[in-house]
mmCIF file of C-alpha atoms in Angstrom:
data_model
loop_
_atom_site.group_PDB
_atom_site.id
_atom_site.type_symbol
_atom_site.label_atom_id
_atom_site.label_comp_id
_atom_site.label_asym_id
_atom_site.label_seq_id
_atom_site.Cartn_x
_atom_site.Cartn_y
_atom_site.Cartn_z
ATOM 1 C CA UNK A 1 84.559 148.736 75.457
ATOM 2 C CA UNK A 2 81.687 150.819 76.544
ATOM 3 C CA UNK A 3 79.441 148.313 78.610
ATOM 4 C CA UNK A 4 80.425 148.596 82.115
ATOM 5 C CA UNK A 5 82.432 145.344 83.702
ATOM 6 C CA UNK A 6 80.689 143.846 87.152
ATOM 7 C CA UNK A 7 83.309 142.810 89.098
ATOM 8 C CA UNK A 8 82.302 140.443 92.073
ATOM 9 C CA UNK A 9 83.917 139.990 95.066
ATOM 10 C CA UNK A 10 83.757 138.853 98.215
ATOM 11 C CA UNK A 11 83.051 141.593 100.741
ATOM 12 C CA UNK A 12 85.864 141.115 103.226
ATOM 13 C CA UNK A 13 88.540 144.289 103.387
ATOM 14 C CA UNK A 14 91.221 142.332 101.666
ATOM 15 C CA UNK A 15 88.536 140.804 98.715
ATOM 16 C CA UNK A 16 87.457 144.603 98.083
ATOM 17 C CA UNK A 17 91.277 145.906 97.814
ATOM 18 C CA UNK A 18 91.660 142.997 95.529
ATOM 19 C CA UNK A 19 88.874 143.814 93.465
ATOM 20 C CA UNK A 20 89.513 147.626 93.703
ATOM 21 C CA UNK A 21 92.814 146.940 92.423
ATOM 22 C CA UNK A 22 91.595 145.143 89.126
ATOM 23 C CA UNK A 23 88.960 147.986 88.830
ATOM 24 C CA UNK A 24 91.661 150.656 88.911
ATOM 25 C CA UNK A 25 93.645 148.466 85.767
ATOM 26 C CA UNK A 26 90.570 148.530 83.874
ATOM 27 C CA UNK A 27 89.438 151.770 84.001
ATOM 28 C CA UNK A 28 93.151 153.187 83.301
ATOM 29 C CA UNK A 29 92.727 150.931 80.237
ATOM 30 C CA UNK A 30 89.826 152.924 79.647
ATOM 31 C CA UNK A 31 86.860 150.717 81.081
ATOM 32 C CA UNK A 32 84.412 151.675 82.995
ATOM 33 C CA UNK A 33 83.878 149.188 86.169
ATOM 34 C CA UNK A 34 81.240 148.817 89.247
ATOM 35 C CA UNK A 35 82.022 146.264 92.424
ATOM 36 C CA UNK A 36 79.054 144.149 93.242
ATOM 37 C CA UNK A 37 80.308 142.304 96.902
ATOM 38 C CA UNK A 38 78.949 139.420 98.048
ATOM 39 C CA UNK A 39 79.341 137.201 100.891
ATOM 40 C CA UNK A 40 80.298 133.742 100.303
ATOM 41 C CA UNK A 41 79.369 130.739 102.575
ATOM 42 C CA UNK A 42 82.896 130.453 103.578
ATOM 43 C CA UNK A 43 82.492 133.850 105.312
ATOM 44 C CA UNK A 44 79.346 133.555 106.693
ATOM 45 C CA UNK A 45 80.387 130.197 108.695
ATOM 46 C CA UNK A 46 82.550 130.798 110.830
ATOM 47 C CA UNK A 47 81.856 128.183 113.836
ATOM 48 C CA UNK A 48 83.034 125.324 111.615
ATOM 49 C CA UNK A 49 86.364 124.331 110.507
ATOM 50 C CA UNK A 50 87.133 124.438 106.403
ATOM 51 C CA UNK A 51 87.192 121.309 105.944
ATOM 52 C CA UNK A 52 84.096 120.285 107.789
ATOM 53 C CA UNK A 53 82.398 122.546 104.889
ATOM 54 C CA UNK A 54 82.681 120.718 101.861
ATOM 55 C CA UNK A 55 85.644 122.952 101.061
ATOM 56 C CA UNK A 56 86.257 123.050 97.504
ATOM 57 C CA UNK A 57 85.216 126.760 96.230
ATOM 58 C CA UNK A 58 83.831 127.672 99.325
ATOM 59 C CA UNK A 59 84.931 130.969 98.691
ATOM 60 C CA UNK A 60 84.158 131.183 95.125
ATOM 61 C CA UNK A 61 80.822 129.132 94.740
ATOM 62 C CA UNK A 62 78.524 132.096 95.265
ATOM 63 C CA UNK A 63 80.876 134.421 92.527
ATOM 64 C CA UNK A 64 80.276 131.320 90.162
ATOM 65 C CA UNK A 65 76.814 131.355 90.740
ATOM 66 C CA UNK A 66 76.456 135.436 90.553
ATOM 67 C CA UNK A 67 78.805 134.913 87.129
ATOM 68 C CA UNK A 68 76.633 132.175 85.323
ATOM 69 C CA UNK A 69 73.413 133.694 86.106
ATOM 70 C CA UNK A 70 75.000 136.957 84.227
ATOM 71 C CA UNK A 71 74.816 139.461 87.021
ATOM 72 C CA UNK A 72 78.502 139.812 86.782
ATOM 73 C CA UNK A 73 80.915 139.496 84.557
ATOM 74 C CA UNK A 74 84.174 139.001 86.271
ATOM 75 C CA UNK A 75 84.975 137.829 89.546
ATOM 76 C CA UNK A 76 88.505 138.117 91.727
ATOM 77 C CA UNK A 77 89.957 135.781 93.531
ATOM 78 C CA UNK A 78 92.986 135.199 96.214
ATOM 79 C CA UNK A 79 94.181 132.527 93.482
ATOM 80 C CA UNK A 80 94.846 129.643 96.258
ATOM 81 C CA UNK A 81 90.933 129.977 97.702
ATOM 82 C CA UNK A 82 90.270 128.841 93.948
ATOM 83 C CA UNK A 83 89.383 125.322 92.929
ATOM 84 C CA UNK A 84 92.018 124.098 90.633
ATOM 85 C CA UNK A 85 88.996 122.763 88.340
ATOM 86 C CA UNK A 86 86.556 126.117 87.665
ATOM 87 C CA UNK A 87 83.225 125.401 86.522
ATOM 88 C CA UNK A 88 82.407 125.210 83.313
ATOM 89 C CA UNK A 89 81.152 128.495 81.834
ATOM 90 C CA UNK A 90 84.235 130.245 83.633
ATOM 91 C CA UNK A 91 87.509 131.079 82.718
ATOM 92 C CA UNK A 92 90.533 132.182 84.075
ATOM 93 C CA UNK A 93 91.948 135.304 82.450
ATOM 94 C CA UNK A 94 94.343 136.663 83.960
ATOM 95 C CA UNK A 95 97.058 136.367 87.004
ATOM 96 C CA UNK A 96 98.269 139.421 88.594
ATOM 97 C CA UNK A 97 101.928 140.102 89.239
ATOM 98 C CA UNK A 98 102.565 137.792 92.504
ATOM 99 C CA UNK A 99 103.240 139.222 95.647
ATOM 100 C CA UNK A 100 105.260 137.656 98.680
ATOM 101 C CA UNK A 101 104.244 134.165 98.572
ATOM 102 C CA UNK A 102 105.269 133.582 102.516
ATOM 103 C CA UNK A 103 103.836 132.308 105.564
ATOM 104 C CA UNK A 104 104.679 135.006 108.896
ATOM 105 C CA UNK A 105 103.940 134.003 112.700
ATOM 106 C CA UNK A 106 102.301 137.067 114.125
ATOM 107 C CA UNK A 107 103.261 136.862 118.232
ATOM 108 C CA UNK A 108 101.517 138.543 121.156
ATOM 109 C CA UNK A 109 104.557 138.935 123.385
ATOM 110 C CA UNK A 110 107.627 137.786 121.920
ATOM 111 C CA UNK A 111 109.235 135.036 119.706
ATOM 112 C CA UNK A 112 111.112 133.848 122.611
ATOM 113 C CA UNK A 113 108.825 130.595 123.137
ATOM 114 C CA UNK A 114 109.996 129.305 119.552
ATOM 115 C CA UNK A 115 113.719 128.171 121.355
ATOM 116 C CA UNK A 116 112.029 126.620 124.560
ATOM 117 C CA UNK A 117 110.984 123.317 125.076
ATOM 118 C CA UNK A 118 107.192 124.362 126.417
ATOM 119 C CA UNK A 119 104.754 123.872 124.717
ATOM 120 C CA UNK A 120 103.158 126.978 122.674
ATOM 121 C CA UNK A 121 99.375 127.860 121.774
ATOM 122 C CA UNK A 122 99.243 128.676 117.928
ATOM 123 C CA UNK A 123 96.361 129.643 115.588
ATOM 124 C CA UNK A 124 95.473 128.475 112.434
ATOM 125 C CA UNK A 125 92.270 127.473 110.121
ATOM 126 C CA UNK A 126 94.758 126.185 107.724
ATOM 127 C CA UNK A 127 95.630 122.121 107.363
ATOM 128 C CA UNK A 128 98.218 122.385 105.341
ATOM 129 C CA UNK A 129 100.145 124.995 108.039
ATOM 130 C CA UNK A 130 98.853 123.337 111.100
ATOM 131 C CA UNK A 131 100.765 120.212 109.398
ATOM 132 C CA UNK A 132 103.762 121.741 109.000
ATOM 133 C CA UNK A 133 104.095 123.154 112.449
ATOM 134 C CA UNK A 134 103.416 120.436 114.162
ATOM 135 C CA UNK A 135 106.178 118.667 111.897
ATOM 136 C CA UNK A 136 108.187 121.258 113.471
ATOM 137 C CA UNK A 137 107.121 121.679 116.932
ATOM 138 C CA UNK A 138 105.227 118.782 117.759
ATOM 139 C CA UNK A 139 104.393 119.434 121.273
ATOM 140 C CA UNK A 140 102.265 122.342 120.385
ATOM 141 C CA UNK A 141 98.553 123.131 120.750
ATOM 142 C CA UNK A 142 96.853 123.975 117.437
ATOM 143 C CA UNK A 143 93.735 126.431 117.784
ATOM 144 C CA UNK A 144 91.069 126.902 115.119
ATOM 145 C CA UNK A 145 91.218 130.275 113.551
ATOM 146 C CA UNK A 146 88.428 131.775 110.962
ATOM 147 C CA UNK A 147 87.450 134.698 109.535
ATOM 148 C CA UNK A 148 88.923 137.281 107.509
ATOM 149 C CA UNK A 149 92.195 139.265 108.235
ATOM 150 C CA UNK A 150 90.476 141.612 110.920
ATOM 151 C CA UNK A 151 88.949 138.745 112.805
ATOM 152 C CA UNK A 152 91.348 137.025 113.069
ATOM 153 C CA UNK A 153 93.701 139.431 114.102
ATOM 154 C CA UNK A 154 91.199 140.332 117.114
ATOM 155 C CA UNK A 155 90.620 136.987 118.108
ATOM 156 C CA UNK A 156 94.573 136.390 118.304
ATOM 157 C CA UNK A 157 94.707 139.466 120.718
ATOM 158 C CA UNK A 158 92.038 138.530 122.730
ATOM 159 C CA UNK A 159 93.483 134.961 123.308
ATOM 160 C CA UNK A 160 96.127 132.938 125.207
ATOM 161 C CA UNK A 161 97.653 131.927 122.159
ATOM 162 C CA UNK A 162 101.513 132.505 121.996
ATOM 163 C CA UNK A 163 100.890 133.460 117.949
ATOM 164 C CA UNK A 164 98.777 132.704 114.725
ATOM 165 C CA UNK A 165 100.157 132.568 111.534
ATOM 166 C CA UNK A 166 99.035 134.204 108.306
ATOM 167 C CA UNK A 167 99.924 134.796 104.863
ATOM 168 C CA UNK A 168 102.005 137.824 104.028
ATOM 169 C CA UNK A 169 100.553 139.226 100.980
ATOM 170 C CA UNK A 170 97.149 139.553 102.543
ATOM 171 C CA UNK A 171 98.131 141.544 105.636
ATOM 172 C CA UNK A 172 100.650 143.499 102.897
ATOM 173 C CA UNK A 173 97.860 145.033 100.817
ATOM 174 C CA UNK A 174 95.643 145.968 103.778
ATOM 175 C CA UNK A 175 98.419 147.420 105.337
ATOM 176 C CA UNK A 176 97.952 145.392 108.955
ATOM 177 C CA UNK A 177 101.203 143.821 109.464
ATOM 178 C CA UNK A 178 102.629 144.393 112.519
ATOM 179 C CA UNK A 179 105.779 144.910 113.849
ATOM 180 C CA UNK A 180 105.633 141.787 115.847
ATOM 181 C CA UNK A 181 105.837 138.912 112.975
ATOM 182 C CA UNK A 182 108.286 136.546 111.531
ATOM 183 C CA UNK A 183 108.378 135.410 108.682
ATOM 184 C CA UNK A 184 108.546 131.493 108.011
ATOM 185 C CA UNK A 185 110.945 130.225 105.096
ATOM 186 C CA UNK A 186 110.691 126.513 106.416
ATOM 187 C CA UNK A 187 107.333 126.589 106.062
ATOM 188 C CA UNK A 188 106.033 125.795 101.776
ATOM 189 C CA UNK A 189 103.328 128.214 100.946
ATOM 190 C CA UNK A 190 99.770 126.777 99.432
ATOM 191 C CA UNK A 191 99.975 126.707 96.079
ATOM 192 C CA UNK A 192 99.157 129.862 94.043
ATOM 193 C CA UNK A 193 99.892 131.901 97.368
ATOM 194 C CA UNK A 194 100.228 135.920 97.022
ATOM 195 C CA UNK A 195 98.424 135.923 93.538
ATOM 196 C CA UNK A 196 95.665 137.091 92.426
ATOM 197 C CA UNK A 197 93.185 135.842 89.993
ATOM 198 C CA UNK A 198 90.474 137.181 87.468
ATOM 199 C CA UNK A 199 87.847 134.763 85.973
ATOM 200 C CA UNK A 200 85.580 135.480 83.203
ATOM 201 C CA UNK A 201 81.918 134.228 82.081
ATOM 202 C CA UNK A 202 83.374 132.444 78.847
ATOM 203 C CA UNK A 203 80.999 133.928 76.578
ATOM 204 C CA UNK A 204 81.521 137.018 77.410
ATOM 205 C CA UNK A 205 84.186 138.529 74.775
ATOM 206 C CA UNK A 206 84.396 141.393 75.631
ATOM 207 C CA UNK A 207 85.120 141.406 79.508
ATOM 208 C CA UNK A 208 87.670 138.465 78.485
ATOM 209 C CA UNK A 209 89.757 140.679 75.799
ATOM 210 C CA UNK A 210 89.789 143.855 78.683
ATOM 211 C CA UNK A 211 90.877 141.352 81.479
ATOM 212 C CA UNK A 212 93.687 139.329 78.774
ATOM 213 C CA UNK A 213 95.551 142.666 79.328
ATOM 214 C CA UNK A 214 96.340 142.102 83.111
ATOM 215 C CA UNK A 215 98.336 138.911 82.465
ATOM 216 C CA UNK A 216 101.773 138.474 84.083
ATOM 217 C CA UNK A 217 103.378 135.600 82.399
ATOM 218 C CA UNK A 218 105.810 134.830 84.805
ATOM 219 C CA UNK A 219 102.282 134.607 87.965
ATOM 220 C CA UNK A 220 100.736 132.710 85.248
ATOM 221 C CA UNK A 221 103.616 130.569 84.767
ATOM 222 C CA UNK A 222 104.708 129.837 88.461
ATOM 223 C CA UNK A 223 100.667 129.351 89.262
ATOM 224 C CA UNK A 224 99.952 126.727 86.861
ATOM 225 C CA UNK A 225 102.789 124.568 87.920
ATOM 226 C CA UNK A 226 101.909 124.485 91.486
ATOM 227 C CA UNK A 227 97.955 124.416 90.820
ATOM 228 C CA UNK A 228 98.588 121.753 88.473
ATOM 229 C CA UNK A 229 101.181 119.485 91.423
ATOM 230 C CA UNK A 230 98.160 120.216 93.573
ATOM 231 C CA UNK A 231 95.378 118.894 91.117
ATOM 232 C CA UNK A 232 97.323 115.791 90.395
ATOM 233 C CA UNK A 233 97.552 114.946 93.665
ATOM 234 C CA UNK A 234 93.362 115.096 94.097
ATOM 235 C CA UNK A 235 94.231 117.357 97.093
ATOM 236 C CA UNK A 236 91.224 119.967 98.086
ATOM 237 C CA UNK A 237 92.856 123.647 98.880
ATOM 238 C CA UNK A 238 92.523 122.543 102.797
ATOM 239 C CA UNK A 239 94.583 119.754 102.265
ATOM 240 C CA UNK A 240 98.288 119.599 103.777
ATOM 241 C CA UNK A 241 100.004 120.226 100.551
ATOM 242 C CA UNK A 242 102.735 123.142 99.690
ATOM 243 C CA UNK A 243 104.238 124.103 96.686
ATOM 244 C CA UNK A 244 106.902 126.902 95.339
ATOM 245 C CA UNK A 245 107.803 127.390 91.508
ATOM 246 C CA UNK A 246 109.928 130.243 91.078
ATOM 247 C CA UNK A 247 111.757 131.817 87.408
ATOM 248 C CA UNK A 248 115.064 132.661 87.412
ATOM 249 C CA UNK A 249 114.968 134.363 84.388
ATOM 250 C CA UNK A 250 118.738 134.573 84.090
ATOM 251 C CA UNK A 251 119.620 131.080 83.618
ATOM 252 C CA UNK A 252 115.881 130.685 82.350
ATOM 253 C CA UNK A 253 115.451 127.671 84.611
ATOM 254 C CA UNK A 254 112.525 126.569 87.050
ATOM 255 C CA UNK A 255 112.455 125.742 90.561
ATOM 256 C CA UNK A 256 109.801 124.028 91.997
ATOM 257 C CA UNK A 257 109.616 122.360 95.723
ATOM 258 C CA UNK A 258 106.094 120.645 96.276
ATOM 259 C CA UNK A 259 105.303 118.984 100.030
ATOM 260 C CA UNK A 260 102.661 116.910 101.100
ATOM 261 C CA UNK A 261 101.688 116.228 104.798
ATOM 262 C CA UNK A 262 99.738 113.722 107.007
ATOM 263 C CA UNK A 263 97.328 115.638 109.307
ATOM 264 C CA UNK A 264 99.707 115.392 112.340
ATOM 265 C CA UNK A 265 102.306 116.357 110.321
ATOM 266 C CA UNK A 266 104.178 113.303 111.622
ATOM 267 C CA UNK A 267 104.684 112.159 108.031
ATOM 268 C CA UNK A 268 105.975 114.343 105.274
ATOM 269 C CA UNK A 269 106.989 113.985 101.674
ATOM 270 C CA UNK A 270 108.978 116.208 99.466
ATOM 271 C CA UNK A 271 109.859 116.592 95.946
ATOM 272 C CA UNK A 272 112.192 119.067 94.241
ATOM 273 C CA UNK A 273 112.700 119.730 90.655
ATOM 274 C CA UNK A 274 114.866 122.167 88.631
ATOM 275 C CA UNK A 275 113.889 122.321 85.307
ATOM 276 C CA UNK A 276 114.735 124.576 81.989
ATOM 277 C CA UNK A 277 111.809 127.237 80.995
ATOM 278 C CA UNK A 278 110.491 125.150 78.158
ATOM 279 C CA UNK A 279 109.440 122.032 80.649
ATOM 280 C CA UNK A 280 107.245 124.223 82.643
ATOM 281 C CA UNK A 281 103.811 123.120 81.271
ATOM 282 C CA UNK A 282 104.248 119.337 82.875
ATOM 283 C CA UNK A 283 106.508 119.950 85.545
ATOM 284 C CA UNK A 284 103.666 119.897 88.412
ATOM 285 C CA UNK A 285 102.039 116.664 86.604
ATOM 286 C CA UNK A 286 105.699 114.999 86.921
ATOM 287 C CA UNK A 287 106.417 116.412 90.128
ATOM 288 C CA UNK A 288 103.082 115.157 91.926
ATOM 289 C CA UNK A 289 103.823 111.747 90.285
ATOM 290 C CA UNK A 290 106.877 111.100 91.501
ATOM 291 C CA UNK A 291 106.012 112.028 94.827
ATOM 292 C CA UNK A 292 102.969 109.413 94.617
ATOM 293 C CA UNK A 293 105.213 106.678 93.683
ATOM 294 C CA UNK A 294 107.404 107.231 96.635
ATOM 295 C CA UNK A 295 105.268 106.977 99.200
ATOM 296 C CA UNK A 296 102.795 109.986 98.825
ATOM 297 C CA UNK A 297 100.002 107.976 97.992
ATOM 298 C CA UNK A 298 99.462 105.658 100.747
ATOM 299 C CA UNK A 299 99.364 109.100 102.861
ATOM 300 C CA UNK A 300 97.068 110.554 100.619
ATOM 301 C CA UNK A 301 94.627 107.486 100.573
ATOM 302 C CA UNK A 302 94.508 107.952 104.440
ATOM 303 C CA UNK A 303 93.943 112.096 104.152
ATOM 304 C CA UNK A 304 90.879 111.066 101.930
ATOM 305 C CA UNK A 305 89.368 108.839 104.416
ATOM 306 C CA UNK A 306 90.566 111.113 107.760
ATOM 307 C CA UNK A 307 89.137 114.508 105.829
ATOM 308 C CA UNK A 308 85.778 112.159 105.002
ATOM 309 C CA UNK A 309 85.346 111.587 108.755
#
């Protein structure tokens, strides 16, 4: 391929190593690549919490725009900031291999406040982890927290919050995890977490047969099921909902654990499924089903109407 692929991205540090990552594929494929950033409403906004916004592809609307008016011709995306419906004209491509799909508490001090009874300051922009904290530690304070990486990262050290928590993969590839973290394996990470995805202009052949090369079945794979238990659900990517599919390629069986929250986190619902390889297409659809018909969607009928408010 000769014509040179416009990648988009946001213009945050993390969205540039993300997009600087796919450019570096290409081109030792033998492309040629330019980045065109662009800020995205999501990052521009930052006095508002996400949901207040209208989330869904808050992060991605202005790359879809950019995309269908042809002034690029791929786009990456943290693959849980995507909407699990893209618009049409767009098409997802590839999935990078995943990287750690965890939650970490970053502290200021120490971690000693997590085995006292007081009551701790923590930081978050994210439902879904505010929910499962306060299922957790329900005498906490919960603090907004926007902005990319860097941001929020100063705006933790120049609080009174006792910690803010963040996902792992993002402050891995910029390199700005500190020492004083750790990580959280109670807590189910948004669906898609840690991967990475590429979307294409659909009529655009060439750029799609380049990007087909990236694929990692097994990121694919795990993504789909937990985009797809998210989707069924009808939950925006704000809403309090987790979910884990992981391969063990030795006994070539899934496992999937999928979690949906009330805002307070006072009420939570959990499903978990272990299925052979060649059930993986469905297994979110059955998953997000089953937890609807016990009890998950009488909570999610009130998160509509709380989230509408």
């Amino acid at each position: 391929m000769s014509k040179v692929i416009r990648i988009g991205t946001r213009d945050s540090e993390l969205a540039l190593w993300q997009a600087k990552t796919v450019a570096s594929l290409l081109e030792k494929n033998g492309h040629k690549t330019i980045l065109v950033p662009v800020k995205s409403t999501g990052d521009l906004q930052l006095d508002k919490p996400l949901y207040e916004m209208g989330i869904t592809g808050i992060f991605t609307k202005t790359l879809d725009i950019a995309m269908l008016n042809k002034q690029i011709d791929i786009a990456v995306h943290s693959m849980k900031d995507v909407p699990t419906a893209l618009p049409i004209g767009i098409v997802q491509v590839a999935v990078l291999p995943r990287a750690n799909t965890k939650d970490i508490l970053i502290f200021k001090d120490n971690s000693d406040f997590l085995d006292t009874q007081e009551p701790a300051y923590i930081a978050t922009g994210s439902l879904r982890r505010r929910a499962q904290w306060l299922h957790k530690y329900p005498a906490d304070q919960m603090m907004e927290l926007r902005g990319n990486v860097n941001t929020r990262m100063q705006k933790l050290e120049q609080s009174n919050w006792q910690g803010a928590i963040f996902a792992s993969a993002g402050l891995d590839r910029i390199e700005k995890k500190p020492k004083n973290f750790t990580e959280l394996d109670w807590m189910i990470p948004a669906p898609a977490q840690g991967a990475m995805m590429v979307v294409v202009n659909a009529d655009n052949e060439d750029a799609i047969q380049a990007v087909s090369q990236l694929n990692d079945y097994e990121a694919e794979m795990t993504t789909h099921i937990e985009r797809q238990f998210l989707r069924t659900l009808e939950g925006g990517c704000t809403a309090p909902i987790g979910a884990s599919a992981t391969y063990d390629a030795d006994k070539e069986i899934i496992d999937f654990v999928g979690v949906l929250f009330s805002l307070d986190g006072k009420e939570k619902h959990i499903i978990e499924k272990q299925v052979p390889l060649n059930q993986w297409k469905k297994l979110g659809f059955f998953a997000a089903q089953e937890l609807l018909e016990n009890g998950g969607q009488q909570t999610m009928t009130k998160l509509k109407q709380e989230l509408k408010k």
